[in-house]
Coordinates of C-alpha atoms in Angstrom, one line a residue:
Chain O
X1 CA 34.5 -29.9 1.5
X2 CA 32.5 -32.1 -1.1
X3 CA 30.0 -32.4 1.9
X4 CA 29.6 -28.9 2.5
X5 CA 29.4 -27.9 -1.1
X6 CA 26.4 -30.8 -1.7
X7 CA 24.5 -29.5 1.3
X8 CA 24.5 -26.3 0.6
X9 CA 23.6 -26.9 -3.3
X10 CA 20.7 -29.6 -2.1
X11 CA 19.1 -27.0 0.4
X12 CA 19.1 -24.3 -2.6
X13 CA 17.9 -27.0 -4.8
X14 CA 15.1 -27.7 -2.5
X15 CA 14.4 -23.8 -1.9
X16 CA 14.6 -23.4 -5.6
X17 CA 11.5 -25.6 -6.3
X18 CA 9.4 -24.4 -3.3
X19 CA 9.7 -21.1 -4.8
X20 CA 9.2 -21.8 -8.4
X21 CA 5.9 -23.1 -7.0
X22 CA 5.0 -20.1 -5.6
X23 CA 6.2 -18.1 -8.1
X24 CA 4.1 -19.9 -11.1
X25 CA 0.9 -19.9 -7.9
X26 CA 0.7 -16.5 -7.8
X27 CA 2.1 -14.7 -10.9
X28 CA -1.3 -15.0 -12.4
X29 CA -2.3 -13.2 -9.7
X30 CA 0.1 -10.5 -9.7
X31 CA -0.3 -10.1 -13.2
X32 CA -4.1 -9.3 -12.6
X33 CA -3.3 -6.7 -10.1
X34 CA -0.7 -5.2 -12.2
X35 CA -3.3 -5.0 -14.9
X36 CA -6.4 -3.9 -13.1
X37 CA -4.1 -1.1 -11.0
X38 CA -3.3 0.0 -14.7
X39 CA -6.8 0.5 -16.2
X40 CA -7.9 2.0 -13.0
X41 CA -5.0 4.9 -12.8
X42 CA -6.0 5.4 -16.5
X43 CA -9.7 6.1 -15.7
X44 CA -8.3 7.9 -12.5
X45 CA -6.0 9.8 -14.7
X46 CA -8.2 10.6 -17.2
X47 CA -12.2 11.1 -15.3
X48 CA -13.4 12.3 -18.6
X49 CA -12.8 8.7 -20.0
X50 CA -13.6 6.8 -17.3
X51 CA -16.5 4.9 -18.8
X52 CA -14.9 5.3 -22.4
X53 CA -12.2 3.4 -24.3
X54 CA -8.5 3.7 -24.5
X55 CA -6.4 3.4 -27.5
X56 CA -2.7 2.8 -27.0
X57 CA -0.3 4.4 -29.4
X58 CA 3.6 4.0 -29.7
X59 CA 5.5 6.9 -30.4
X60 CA 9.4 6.3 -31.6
X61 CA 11.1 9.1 -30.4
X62 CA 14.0 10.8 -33.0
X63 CA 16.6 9.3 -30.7
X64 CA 15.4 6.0 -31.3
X65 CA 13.9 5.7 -28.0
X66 CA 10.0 4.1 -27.8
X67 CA 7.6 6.0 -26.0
X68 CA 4.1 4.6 -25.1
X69 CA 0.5 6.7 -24.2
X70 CA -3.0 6.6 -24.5
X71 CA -5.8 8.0 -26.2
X72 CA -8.6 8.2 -24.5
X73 CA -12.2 8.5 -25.7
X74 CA -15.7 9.0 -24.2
X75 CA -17.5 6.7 -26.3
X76 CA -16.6 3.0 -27.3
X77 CA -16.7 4.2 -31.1
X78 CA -14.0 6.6 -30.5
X79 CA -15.5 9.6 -31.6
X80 CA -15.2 11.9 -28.8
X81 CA -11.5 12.7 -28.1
X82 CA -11.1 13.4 -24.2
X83 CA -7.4 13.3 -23.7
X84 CA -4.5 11.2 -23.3
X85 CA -2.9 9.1 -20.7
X86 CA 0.8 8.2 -20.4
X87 CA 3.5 7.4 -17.2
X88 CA 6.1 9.0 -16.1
X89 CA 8.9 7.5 -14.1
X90 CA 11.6 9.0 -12.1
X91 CA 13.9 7.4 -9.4
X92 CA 12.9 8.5 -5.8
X93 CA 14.5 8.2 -2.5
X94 CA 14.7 4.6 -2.3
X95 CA 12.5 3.4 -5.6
X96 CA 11.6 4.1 -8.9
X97 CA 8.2 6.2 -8.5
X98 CA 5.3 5.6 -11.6
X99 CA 2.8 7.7 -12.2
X100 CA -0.1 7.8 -14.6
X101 CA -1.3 10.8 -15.8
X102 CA -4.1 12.4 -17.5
X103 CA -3.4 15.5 -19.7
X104 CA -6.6 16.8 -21.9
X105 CA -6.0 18.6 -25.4
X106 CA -5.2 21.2 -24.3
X107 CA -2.0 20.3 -22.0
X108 CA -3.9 20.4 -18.7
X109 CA -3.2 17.6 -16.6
X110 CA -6.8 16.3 -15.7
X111 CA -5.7 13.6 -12.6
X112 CA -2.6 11.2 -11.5
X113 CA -2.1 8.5 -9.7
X114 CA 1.0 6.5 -8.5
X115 CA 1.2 2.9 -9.6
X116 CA 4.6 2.4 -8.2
X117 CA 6.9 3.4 -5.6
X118 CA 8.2 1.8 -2.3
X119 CA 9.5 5.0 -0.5
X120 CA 10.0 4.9 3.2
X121 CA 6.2 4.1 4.9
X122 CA 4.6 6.9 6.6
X123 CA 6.9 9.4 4.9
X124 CA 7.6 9.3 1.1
X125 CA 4.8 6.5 0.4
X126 CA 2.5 9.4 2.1
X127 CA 2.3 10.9 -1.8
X128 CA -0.9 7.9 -2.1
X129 CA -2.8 8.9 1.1
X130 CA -6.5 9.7 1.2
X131 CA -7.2 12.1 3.6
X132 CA -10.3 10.9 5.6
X133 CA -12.4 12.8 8.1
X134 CA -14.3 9.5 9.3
X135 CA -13.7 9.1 12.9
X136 CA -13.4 6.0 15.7
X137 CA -16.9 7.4 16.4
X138 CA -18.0 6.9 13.0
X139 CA -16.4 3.1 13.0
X140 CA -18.1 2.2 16.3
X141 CA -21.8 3.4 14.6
X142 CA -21.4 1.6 11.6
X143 CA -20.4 -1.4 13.6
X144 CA -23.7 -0.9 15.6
X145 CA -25.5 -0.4 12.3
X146 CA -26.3 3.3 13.2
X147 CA -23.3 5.0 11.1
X148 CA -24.3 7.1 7.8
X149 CA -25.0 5.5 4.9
X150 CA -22.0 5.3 2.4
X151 CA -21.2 7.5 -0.6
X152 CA -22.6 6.6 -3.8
X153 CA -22.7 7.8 -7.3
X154 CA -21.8 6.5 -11.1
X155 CA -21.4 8.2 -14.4
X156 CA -24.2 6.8 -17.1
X157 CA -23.4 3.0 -16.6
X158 CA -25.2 0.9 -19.5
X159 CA -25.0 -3.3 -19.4
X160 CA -21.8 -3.6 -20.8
X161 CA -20.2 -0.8 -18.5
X162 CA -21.8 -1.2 -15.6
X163 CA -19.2 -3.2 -13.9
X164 CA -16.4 -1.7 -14.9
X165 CA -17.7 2.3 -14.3
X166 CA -18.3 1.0 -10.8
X167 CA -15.2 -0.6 -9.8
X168 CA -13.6 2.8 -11.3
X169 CA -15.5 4.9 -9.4
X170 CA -16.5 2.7 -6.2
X171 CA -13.2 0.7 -5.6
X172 CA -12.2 2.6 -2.7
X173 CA -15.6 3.5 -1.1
X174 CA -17.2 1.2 1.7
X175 CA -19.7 -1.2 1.1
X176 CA -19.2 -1.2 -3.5
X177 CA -20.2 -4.4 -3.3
X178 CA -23.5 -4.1 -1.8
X179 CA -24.1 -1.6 -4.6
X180 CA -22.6 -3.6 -7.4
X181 CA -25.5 -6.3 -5.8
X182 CA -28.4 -3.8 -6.1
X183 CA -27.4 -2.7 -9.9
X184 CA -27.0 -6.4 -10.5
X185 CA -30.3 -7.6 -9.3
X186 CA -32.0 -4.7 -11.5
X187 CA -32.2 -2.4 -7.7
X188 CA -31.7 1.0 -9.7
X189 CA -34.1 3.2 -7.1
X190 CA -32.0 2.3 -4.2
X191 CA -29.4 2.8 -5.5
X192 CA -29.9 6.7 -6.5
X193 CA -31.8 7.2 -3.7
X194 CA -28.3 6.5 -1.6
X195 CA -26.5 8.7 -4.1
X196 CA -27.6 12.2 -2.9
X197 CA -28.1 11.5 0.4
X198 CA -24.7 9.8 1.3
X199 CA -23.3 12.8 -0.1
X200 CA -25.2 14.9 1.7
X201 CA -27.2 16.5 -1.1
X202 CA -30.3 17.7 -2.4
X203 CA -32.6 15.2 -4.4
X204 CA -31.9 18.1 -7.1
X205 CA -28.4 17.6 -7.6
X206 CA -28.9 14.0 -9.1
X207 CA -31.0 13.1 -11.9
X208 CA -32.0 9.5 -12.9
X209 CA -31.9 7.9 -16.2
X210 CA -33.6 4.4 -16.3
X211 CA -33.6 2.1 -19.3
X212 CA -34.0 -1.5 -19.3
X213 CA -32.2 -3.2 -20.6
X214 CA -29.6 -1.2 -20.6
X215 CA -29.4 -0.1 -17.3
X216 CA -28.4 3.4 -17.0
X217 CA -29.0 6.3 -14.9
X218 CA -26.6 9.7 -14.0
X219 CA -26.0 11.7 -11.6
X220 CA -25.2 15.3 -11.7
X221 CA -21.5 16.5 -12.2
X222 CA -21.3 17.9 -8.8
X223 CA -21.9 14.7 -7.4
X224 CA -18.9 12.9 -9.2
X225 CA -16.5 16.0 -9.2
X226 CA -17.3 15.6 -5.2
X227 CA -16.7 11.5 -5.0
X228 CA -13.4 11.7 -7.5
X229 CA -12.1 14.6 -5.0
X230 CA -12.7 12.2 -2.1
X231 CA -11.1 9.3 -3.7
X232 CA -8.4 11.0 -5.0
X233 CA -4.8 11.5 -3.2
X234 CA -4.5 14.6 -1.4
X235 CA -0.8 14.7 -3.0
X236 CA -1.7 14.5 -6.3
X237 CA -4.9 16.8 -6.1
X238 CA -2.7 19.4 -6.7
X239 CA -1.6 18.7 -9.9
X240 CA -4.5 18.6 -11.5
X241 CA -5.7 21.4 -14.0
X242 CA -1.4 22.6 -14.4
X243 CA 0.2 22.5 -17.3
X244 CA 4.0 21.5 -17.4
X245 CA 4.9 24.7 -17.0
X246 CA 2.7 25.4 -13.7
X247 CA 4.3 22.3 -12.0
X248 CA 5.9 23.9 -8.9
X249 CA 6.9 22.4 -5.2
X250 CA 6.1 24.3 -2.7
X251 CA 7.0 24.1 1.1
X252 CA 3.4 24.9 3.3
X253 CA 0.4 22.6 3.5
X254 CA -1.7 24.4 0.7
X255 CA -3.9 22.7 -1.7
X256 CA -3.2 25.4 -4.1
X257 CA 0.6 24.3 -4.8
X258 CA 2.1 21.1 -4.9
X259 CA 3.8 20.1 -1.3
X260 CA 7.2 19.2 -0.6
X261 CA 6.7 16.7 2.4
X262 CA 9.0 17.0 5.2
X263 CA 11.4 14.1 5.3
X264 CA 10.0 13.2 1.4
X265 CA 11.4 16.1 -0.5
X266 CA 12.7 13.8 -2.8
X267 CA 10.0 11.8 -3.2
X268 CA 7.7 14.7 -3.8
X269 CA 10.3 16.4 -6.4
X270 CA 10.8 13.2 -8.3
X271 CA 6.8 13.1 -9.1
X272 CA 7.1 16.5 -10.3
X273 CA 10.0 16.3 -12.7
X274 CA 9.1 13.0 -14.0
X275 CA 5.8 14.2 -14.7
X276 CA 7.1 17.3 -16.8
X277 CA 9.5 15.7 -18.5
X278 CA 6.8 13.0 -19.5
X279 CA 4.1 15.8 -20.6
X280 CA 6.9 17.2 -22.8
X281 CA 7.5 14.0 -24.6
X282 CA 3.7 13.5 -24.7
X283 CA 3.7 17.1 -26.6
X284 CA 6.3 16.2 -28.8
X285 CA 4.2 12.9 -29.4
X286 CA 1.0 14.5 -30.6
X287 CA 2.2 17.3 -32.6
X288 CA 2.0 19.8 -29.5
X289 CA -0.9 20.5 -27.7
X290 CA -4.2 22.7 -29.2
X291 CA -3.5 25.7 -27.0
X292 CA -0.4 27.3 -25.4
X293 CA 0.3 26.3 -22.1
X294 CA 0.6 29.0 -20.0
Chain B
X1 CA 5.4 -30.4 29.2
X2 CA 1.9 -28.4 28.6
X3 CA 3.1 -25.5 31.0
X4 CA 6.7 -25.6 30.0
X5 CA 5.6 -25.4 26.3
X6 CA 2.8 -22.6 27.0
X7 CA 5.8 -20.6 29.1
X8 CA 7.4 -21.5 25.8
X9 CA 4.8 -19.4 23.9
X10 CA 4.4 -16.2 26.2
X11 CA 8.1 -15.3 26.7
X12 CA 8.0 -13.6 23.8
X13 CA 5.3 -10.9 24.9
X14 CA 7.0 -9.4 28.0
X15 CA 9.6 -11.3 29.4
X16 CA 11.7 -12.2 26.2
X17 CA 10.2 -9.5 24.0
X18 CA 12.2 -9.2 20.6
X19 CA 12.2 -5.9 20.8
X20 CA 11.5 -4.1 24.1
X21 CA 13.9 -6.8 26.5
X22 CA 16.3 -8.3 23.8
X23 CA 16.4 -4.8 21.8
X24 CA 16.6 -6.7 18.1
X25 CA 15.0 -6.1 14.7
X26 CA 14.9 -2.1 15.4
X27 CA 15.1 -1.3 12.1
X28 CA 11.7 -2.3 11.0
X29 CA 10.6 -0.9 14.2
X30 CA 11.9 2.5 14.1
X31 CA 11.0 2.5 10.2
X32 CA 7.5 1.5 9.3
X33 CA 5.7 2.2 12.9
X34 CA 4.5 5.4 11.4
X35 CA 1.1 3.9 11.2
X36 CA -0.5 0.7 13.2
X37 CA -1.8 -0.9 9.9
X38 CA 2.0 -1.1 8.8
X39 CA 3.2 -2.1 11.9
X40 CA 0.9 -5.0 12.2
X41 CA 1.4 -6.1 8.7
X42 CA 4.9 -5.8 9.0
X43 CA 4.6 -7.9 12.5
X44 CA 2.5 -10.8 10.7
X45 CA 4.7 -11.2 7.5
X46 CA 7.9 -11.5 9.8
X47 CA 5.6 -14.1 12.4
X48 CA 5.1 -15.9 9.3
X49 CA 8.9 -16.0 7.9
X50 CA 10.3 -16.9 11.8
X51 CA 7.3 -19.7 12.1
X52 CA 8.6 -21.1 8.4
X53 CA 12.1 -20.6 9.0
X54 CA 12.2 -21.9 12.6
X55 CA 10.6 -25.7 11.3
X56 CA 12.5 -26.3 8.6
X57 CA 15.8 -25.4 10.5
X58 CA 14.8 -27.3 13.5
X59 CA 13.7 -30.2 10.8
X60 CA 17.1 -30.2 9.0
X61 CA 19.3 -29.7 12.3
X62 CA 20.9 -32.4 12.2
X63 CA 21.7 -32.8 8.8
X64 CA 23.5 -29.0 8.4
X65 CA 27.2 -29.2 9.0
X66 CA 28.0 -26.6 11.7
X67 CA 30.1 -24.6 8.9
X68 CA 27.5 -23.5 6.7
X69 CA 24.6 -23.5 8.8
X70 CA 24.7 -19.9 8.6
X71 CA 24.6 -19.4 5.0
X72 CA 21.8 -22.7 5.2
X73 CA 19.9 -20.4 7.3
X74 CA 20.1 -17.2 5.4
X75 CA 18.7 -19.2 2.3
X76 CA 15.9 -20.9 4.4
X77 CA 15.0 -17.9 5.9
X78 CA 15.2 -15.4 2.0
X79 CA 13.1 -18.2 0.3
X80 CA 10.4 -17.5 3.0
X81 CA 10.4 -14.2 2.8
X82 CA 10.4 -14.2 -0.8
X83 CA 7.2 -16.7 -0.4
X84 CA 5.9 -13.7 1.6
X85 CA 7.2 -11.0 -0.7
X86 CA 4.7 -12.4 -3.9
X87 CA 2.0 -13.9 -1.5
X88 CA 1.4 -9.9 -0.4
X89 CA 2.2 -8.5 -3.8
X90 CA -0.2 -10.9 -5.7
X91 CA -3.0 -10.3 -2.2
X92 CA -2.6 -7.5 -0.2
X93 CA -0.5 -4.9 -2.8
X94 CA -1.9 -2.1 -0.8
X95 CA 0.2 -3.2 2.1
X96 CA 3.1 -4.8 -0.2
X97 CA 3.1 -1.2 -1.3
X98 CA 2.8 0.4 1.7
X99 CA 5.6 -1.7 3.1
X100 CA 8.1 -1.7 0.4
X101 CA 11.3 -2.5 0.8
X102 CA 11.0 -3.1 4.5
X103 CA 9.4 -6.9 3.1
X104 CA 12.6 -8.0 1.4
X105 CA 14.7 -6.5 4.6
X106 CA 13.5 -9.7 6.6
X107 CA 15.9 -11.3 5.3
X108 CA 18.2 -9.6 7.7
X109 CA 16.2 -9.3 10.9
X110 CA 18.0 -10.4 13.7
X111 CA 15.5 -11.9 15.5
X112 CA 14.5 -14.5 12.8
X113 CA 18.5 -15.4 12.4
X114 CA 19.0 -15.4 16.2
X115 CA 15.9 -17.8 16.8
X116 CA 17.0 -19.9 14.5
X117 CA 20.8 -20.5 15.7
X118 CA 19.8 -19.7 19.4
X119 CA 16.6 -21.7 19.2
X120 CA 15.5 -24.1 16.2
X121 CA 19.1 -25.4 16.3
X122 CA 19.1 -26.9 19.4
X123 CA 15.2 -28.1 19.8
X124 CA 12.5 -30.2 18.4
X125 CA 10.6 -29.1 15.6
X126 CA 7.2 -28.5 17.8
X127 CA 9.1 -26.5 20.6
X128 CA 10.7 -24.4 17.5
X129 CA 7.1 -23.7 16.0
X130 CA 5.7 -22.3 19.7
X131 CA 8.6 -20.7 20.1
X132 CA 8.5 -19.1 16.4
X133 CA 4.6 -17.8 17.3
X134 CA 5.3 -17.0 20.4
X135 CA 8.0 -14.4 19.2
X136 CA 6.2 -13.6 16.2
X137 CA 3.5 -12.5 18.6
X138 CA 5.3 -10.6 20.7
X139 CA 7.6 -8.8 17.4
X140 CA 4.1 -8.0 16.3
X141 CA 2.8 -7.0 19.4
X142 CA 5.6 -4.4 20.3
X143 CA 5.6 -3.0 16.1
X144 CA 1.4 -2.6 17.1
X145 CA 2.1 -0.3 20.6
X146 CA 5.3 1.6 19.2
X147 CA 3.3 2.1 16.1
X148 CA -0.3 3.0 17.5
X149 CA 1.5 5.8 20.0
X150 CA 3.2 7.3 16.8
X151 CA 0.3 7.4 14.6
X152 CA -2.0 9.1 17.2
X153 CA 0.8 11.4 18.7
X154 CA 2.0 12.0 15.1
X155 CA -1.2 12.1 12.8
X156 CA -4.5 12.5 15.6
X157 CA -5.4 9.6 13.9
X158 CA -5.4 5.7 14.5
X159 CA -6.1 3.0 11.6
X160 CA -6.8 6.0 9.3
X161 CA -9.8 6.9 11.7
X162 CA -9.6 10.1 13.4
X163 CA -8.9 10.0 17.0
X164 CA -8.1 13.2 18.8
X165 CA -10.2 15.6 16.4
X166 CA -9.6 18.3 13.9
X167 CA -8.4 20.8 16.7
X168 CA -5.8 18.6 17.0
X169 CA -2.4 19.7 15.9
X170 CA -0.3 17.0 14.8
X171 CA 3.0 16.7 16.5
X172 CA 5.1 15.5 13.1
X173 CA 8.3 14.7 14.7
X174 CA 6.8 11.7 16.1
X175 CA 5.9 9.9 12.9
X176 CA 9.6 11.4 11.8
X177 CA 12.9 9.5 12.8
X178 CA 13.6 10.5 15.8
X179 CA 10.0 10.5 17.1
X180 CA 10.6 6.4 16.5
X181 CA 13.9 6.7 18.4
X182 CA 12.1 8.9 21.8
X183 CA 8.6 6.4 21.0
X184 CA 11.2 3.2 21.2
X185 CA 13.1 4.5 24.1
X186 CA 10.4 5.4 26.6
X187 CA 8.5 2.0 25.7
X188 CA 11.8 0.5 26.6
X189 CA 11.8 2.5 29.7
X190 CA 8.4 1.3 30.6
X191 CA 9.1 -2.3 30.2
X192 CA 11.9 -2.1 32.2
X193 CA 9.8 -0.1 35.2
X194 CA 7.0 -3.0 34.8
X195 CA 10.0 -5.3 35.4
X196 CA 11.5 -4.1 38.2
X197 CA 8.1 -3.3 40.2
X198 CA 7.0 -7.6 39.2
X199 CA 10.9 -8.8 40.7

């Protein structure tokens, strides 16, 4: 019995170590992720910040319970209020599902996104899918160098932001890192001459801004309001521009009310209600919002 | 010894398939083949776990007394999949995401248990490691087919590239539950027709 017992403890031991190595290896790593999937659903959350700074704030609730949110502003000085960000959390069909959300002053929510959830793939963990239109076609041309050129477009970027605006706004677009290249090496022309025509637009609809240094250049509002809707979740696309008490689940494919996937009713439901319960704590938070909410 | 070890490492694509001849580890088959890029990643984290596992248990054989060598196994086998687990969170945390709890679940695949007591028990630590590929191949190869023919049947779609067009009307029961139980079944079918015509 001794035997058996010291086996079993030295192969545990042994396991023990090999995985405190791993562990210690790649928790940097994780932690990273953790924090650049943050900042990103806060820019994501909140569009009208996206370039601008975020100021967090703790709020101790009457029944002693912390809550934590952001304030987000337009300009690094903090002078131009654009909203706040917080999460909201609710327990789904088989995980805890986190979302970040935008709300402006007003009570609107201005964008989401999900930074946690492990829901069954394909059906609940559908609530993060991109809709795309690009086709095997489209794969096979850009592997023979004939497929379109890729979308592209920044807010004002400036030498401290330019990074960070275009990992924001680029992350999930083909090709970002040829672009970050060209802003990098000083390449402004190419790069706005790819904005409006990736998008399929008129030279009209972007305007250019150079400075140097800083670098900086816009393009028109169309153009982002286009590449945010792109990037953004086809699930979560419907929240946006509801106030807490617009939040609804509805049962068709309409991108005018929030969907109740088949099979992921409770995934879909749990985003919903966590997500009101969290704008209401937001609004006791703040002192209530500037206007009523309809 | 080169042919026998090369028969070693095919059995596990058609004739010994995990999944389509000895029917085990269905349930990360029937649950994350709603898409190929799931069903490949799922393939290659479990290839990885069953290569790891099936060494170290051939390596230690003979030092595990044959009373615990289950619960010797289990912790080999949980370590590696926990050595998967943060690889893919710290990585890939799209798919760690995407795959969810279906990572951790490894732990209890058949296949990866049964290849170790039917297998990496009883061989030498080389044969185990072919063998180990070779199924984690073939695991991957049947989560890749039962997944692609539920994506495009299910979504028009394959590898989030659209396949059969926007006229298409997706038929959703087949990246539903039972479309994995009728998508399994008739693969199954099919193997076992390819079989009988090759005897």
């Amino acid at each position: 019995m001794i035997r058996l017992t010291l086996v079993l403890a030295l192969i545990t031991f042994v396991a023990s170590l090999g995985l405190g190595f791993v562990y210690e290896s790649t928790v940097p790593k994780i932690e990273e992720q953790k924090r650049v999937t943050d900042e990103l659903a806060r820019r994501t959350a909140l569009p009208e910040a996206a370039c601008g700074v975020f100021v967090r704030v703790k709020y101790s609730a009457a029944a002693g319970d912390s809550f934590i949110y952001y304030m987000g502003y337009r300009n690094a000085d903090t002078t131009q209020f654009a909203g706040y960000v917080t999460k909201a959390a609710g327990r789904g069909y088989s995980s805890t599902i986190e979302t970040v959300l935008g709300v402006d002053g007003n009570g609107k929510i201005t964008g989401m996104k999900i930074t946690h959830q492990q829901e069954t793939p394909g059906l609940g963990s559908r609530i993060e899918e991109v809709k795309t239109t690009k086709s095997v076609l489209d794969a096979i041309k850009e592997l023979a160098g004939k497929g379109e050129t890729p979308m592209v477009a920044v807010d004002m970027v400036d030498s401290t932001g330019t990074v960070r605006c275009l990992e924001v706004m680029l992350k999930d677009q083909p090709l970002c890192g040829e672009i970050k290249d060209l802003v990098a090496g000083g390449d402004t022309s190419a790069v706005v001459d790819l904005a409006p025509k990736a998008l399929g637009l008129s030279p009209e609809d972007s305007t250019a801004v150079f400075c140097s240094p800083p670098l900086a250049f816009g393009v028109a509002k169309g153009v982002m309001d286009k590449l945010r809707a792109q990037a953004t979740p086809w699930f979560l696309k419907q929240f946006v521009s509801k106030a807490k008490g617009g939040l609804l689940v509805a049962t068709e494919d309409t991108d005018q009310y929030i969907q109740a996937i088949t099979g992921a009713t409770i995934s879909s439901v749990t985003v919903t209600e966590s997500v009101r319960e969290a704008m209401t704590i937001l609004e006791e938070a703040v002192g209530g919002f500037k206007e009523e909410t309809p | 010894m080169s042919v026998s070890l090369t028969r070693e490492f095919t059995k596990g694509f058609i004739r010994e398939n995990p999944v389509f001849r000895i029917v085990l580890g269905l349930c990360p088959v029937l649950a994350v083949t709603t898409s190929l890029k799931n069903g490949i990643g799922m393939g290659f984290a479990a290839t990885f776990v069953l290569v790891g596992s099936n060494v170290i248990v051939s390596l230690v054989r003979k030092g595990i007394p044959a009373r615990i060598r289950i619960p010797c196994y289990i912790v080999v086998i949980a370590s590696f999949v926990t050595v998967v687990d943060l690889v893919m969170a710290g990585y890939t945390p799209e798919l760690h995401k995407s795959l969810g709890i279906f990572i951790p679940l490894i732990v209890v695949n058949c296949i990866i248990l049964g290849r170790a007591e039917a297998f990496a028990s009883k061989n030498t630590v080389g044969r185990s490691f072919i063998d180990g590929i070779g199924m984690g191949l073939g695991f991957t190869f049947a989560l890749a087919i039962t997944a692609a023919v539920r994506e495009i049947i299910g979504t028009g779609k394959i590898w989030d590239l659209v396949l059969l067009g926007t006229r298409y009307n997706p038929v959703l029961i087949a990246v539903l539950a039972p479309g994995a139980f009728i998508t399994l079944g008739l693969l199954i079918g099919l193997f076992n027709l390819l079989e009988r015509k090759e005897g």
